[in-house]
Coordinates of C-alpha atoms in Angstrom, one line a residue:
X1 CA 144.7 136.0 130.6
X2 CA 144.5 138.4 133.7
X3 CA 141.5 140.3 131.4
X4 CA 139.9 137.2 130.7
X5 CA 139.9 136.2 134.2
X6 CA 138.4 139.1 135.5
X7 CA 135.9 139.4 132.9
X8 CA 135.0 135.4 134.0
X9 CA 134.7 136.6 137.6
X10 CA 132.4 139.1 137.0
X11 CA 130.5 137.0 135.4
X12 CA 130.5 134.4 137.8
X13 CA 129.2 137.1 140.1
X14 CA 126.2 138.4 137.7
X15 CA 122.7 138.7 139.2
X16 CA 122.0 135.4 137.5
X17 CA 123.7 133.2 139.4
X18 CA 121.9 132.4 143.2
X19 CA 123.3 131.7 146.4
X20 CA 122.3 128.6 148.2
X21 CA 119.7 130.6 150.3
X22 CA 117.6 131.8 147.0
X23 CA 119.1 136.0 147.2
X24 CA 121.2 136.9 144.1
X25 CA 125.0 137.6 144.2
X26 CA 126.2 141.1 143.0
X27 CA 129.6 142.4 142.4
X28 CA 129.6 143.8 145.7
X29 CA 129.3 140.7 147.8
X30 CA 131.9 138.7 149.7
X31 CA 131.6 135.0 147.9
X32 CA 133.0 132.5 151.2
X33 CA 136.9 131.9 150.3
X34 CA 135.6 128.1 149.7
X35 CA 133.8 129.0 147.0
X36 CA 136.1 131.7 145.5
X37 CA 138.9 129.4 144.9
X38 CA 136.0 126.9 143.0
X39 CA 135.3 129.5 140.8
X40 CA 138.9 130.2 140.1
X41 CA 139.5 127.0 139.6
X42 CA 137.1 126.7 136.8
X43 CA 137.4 130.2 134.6
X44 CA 139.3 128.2 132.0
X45 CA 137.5 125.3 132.0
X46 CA 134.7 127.3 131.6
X47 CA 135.8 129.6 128.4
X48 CA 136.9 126.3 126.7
X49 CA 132.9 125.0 126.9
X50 CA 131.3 128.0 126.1
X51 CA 131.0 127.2 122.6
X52 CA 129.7 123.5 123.6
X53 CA 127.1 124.8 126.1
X54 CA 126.3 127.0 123.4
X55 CA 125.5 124.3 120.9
X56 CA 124.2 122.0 123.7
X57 CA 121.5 124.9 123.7
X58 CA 120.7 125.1 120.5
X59 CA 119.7 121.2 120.3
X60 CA 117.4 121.7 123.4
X61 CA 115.6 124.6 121.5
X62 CA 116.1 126.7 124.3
X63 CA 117.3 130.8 124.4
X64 CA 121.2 130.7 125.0
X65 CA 122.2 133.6 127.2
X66 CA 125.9 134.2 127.0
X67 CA 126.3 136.7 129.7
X68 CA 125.5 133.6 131.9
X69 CA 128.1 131.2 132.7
X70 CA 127.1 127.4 133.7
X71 CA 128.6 124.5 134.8
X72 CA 127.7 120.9 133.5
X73 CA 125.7 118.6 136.2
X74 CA 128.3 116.1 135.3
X75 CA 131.7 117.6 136.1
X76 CA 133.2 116.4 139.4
X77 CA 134.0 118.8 141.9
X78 CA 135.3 118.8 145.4
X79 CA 133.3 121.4 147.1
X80 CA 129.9 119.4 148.5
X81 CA 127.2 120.6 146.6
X82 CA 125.4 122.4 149.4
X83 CA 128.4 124.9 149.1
X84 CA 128.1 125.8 145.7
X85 CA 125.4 128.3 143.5
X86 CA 122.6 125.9 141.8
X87 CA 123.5 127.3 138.2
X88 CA 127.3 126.6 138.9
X89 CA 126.5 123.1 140.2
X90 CA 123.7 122.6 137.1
X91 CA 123.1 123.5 133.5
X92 CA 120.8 126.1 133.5
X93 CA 118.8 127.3 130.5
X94 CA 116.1 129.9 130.0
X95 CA 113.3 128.8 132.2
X96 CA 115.2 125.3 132.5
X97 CA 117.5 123.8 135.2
X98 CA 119.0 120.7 134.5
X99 CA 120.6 119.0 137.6
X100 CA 120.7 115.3 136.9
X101 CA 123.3 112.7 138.4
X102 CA 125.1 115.8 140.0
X103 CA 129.0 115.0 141.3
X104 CA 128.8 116.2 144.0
X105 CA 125.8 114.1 145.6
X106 CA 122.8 116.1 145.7
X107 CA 120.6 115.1 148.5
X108 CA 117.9 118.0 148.2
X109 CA 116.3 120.0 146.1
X110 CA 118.7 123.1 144.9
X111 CA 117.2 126.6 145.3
X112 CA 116.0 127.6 142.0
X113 CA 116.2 130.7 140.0
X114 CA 112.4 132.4 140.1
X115 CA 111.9 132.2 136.4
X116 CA 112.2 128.4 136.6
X117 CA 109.5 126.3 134.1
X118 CA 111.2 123.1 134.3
X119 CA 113.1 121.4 136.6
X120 CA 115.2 118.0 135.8
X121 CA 116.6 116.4 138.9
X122 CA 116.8 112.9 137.8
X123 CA 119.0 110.1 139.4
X124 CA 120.6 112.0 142.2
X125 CA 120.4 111.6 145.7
X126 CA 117.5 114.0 146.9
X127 CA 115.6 112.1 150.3
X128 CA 112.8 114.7 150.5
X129 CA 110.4 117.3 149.4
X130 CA 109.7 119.7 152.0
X131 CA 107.0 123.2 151.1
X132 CA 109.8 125.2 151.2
X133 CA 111.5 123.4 148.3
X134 CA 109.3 125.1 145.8
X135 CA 107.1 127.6 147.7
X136 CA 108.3 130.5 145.6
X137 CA 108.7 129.2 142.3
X138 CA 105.3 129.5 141.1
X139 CA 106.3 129.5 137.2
X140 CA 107.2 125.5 137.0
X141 CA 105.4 123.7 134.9
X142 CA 107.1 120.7 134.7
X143 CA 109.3 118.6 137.8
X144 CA 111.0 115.4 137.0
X145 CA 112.5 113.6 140.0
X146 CA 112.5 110.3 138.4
X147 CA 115.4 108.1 140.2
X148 CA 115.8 109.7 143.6
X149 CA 115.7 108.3 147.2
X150 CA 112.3 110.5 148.0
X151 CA 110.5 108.8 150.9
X152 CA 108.8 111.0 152.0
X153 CA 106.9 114.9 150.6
X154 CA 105.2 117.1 152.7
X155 CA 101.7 117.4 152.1
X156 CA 101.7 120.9 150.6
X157 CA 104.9 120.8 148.9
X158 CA 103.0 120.9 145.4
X159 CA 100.4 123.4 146.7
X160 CA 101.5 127.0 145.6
X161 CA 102.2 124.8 142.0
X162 CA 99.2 126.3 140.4
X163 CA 100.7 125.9 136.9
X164 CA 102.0 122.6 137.4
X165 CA 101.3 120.2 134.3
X166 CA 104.1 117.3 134.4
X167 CA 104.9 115.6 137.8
X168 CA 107.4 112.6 137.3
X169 CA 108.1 111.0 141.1
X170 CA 109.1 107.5 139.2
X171 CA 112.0 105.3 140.8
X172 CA 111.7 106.4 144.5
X173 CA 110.4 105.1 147.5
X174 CA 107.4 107.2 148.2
X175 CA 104.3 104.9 150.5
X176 CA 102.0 107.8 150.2
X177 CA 100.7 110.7 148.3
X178 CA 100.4 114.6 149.1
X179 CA 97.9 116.6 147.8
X180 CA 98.5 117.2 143.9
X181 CA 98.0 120.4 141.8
X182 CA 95.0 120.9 140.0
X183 CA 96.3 121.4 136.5
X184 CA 98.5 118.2 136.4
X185 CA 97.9 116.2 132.7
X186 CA 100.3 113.9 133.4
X187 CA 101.2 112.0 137.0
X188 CA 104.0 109.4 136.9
X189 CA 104.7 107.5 140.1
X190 CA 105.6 104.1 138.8
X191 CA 108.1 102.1 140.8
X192 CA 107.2 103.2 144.4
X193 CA 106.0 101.2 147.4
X194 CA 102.4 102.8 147.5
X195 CA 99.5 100.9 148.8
X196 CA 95.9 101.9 149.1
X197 CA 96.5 103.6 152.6
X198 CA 98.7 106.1 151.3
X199 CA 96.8 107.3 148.4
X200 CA 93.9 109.4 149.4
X201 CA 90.3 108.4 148.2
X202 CA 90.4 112.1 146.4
X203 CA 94.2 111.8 145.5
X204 CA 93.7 112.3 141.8
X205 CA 89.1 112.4 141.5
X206 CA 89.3 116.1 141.8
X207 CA 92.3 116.2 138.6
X208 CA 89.6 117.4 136.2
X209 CA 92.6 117.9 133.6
X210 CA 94.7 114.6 133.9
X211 CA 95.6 112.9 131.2
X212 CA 98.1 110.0 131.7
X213 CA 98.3 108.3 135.3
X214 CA 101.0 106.0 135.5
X215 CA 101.2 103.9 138.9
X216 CA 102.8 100.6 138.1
X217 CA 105.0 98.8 140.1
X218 CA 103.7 99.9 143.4
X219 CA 101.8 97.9 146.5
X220 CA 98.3 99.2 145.4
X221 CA 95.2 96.9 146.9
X222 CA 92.9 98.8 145.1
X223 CA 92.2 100.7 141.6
X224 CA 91.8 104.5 143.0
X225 CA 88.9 106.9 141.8
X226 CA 90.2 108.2 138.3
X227 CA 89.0 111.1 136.8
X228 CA 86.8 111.5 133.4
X229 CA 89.6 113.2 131.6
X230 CA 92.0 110.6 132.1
X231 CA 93.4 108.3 128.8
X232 CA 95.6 106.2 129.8
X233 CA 95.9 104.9 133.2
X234 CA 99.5 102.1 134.2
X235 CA 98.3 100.0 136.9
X236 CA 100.6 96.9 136.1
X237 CA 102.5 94.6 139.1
X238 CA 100.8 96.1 142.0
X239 CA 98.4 93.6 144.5
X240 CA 95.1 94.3 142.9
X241 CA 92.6 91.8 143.8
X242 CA 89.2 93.4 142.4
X243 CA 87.5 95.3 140.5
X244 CA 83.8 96.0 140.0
X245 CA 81.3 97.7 138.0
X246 CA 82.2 100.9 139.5
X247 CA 86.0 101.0 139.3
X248 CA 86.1 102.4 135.6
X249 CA 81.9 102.2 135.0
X250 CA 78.8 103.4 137.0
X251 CA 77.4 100.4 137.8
X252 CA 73.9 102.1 138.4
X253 CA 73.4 103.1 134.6
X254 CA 74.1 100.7 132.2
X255 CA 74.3 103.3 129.5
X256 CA 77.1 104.9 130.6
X257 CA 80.2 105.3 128.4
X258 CA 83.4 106.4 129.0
X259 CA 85.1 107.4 125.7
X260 CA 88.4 109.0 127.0
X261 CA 90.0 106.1 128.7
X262 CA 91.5 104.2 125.7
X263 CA 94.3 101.9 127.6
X264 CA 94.1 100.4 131.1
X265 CA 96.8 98.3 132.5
X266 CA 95.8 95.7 134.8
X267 CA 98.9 93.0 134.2
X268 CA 101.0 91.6 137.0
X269 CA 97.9 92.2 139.4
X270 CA 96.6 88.5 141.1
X271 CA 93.0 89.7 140.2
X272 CA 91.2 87.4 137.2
X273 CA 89.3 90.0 134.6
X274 CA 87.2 87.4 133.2
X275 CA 85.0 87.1 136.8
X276 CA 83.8 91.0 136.1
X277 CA 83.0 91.0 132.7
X278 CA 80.2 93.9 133.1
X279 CA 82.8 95.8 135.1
X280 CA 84.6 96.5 131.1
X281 CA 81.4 97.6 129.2
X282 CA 81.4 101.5 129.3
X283 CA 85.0 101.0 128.2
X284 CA 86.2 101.1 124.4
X285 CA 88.7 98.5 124.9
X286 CA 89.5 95.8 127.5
X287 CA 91.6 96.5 130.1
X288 CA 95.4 94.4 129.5
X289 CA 95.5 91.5 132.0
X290 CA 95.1 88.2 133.2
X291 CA 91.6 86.6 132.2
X292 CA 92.0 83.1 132.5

């Protein structure tokens, strides 16, 4: 047991694993005494699921690493969760960090490892997105916040993001909209409290790659500018009054078609289709709302 235990620790203090302030632990530093007696705590725990996390891997297609040792989000703990390493409090994954309805509350984004593609933080506590949160992990490709407590995100959080494709912010309690990445296919902010003020007039026109906007269930007067490329667009239960000729057509050439947007949710809204009928005409389909 004594050999297993220092083999654990040594583990525990691989270059894998980061320190709250983003620098990697090595054998020779001093771990706080807090966080020395977690890590204890846990060596046996740990053995005992290695062969689970294992097979927990394997189902989510992803590399398995067994020099690294990780703790499930979902174990709770009584060290807060500021105190302890990101890939001790989450399951981390090659290029993946899993952190969702972490015990310990988790009230901010965790620093991540550099390598990090994909980032699930859903259903915690996490209040805001500052530009430090994810200034230097240039590699992610996909954030999920979904179910969070985010009022408000600094306006260049997202900026250094340059490979960004998914951005899920669904289930918060954003009222506005920083600048988005360039590359982003698919923007979820459904179940906010966004109105028109607090989406920019360029917020998503200049998102030459999106694919699937999904704004439902927001406080939006307005339809906002959407983009050639996009498919399918959720505008459903928001305050939408209007549209015209130029919200999804050019109203100055009637030849205009606009083959890409196949679905266009306009249900829950207090605005009556039927009273813009020429509004719908570069369109392949009608939009999905109230007409009469």
């Amino acid at each position: 047991m004594g050999t297993v235990r220092m083999l654990l620790f040594s583990v525990i203090l691989s270059p894998w694993v980061l320190s709250l302030t983003g620098k990697h632990f090595n054998q020779d530093s001093t771990l706080r005494l807090k966080q020395q007696d977690v890590l204890f705590d846990r060596e046996v725990y740990l053995e005992a699921r290695r062969s689970k996390r294992e097979a927990a891997a394997l189902w989510l297609g992803e590399d398995y690493d067994s020099r690294m040792v990780f703790l499930p989000a979902d174990e709770p703990d009584d060290a807060p969760a500021s105190e302890l390493p990101t890939c001790l409090l989450c399951v981390c994954l090659t290029g993946s960090v899993y952190c969702e309805e972490v015990v310990p509350e988790m009230t901010a984004v965790p620093t991540l490892p550099k390598e990090t593609a994909y980032l699930y933080a859903r259903y915690n506590k996490i209040n805001k997105i500052t530009n430090k949160d994810f200034a230097e992990i240039v590699t992610l490709k996909r954030i999920d916040l979904t179910g969070n407590l985010i009022s408000e995100i600094q306006d260049g959080a997202f900026s250094k993001l340059t490979l960004l494709e998914e951005l899920n912010l669904a289930e918060n309690h954003l009222v506005k909209l920083p600048m988005l990445p360039g590359k982003l296919t698919t923007f979820n902010a459904n179940h906010n409290q966004l109105k028109t003020k607090g989406v920019k007039a360029n917020a998503f026109k200049k998102l030459r790659q999106l694919v699937n906007l999904f704004l439902g269930d927001n406080e939006l007067e307005a339809v906002p500018v959407i983009p050639e490329s996009v498919r399918i667009i959720h505008l459903q239960n928001n305050n939408i009054t209007d549209v015209t000729s130029d919200t999804f057509c050019n109203g100055n050439n009637t030849y205009y078609i606009r083959p890409n947007l196949i679905e266009v949710r306009l249900d829950g809204n207090p605005v009556l289709l039927s009273k813009s009928p020429d509004s719908f005409t570069c369109l392949k389909s009608l939009p999905i709302g109230k007409y009469r």
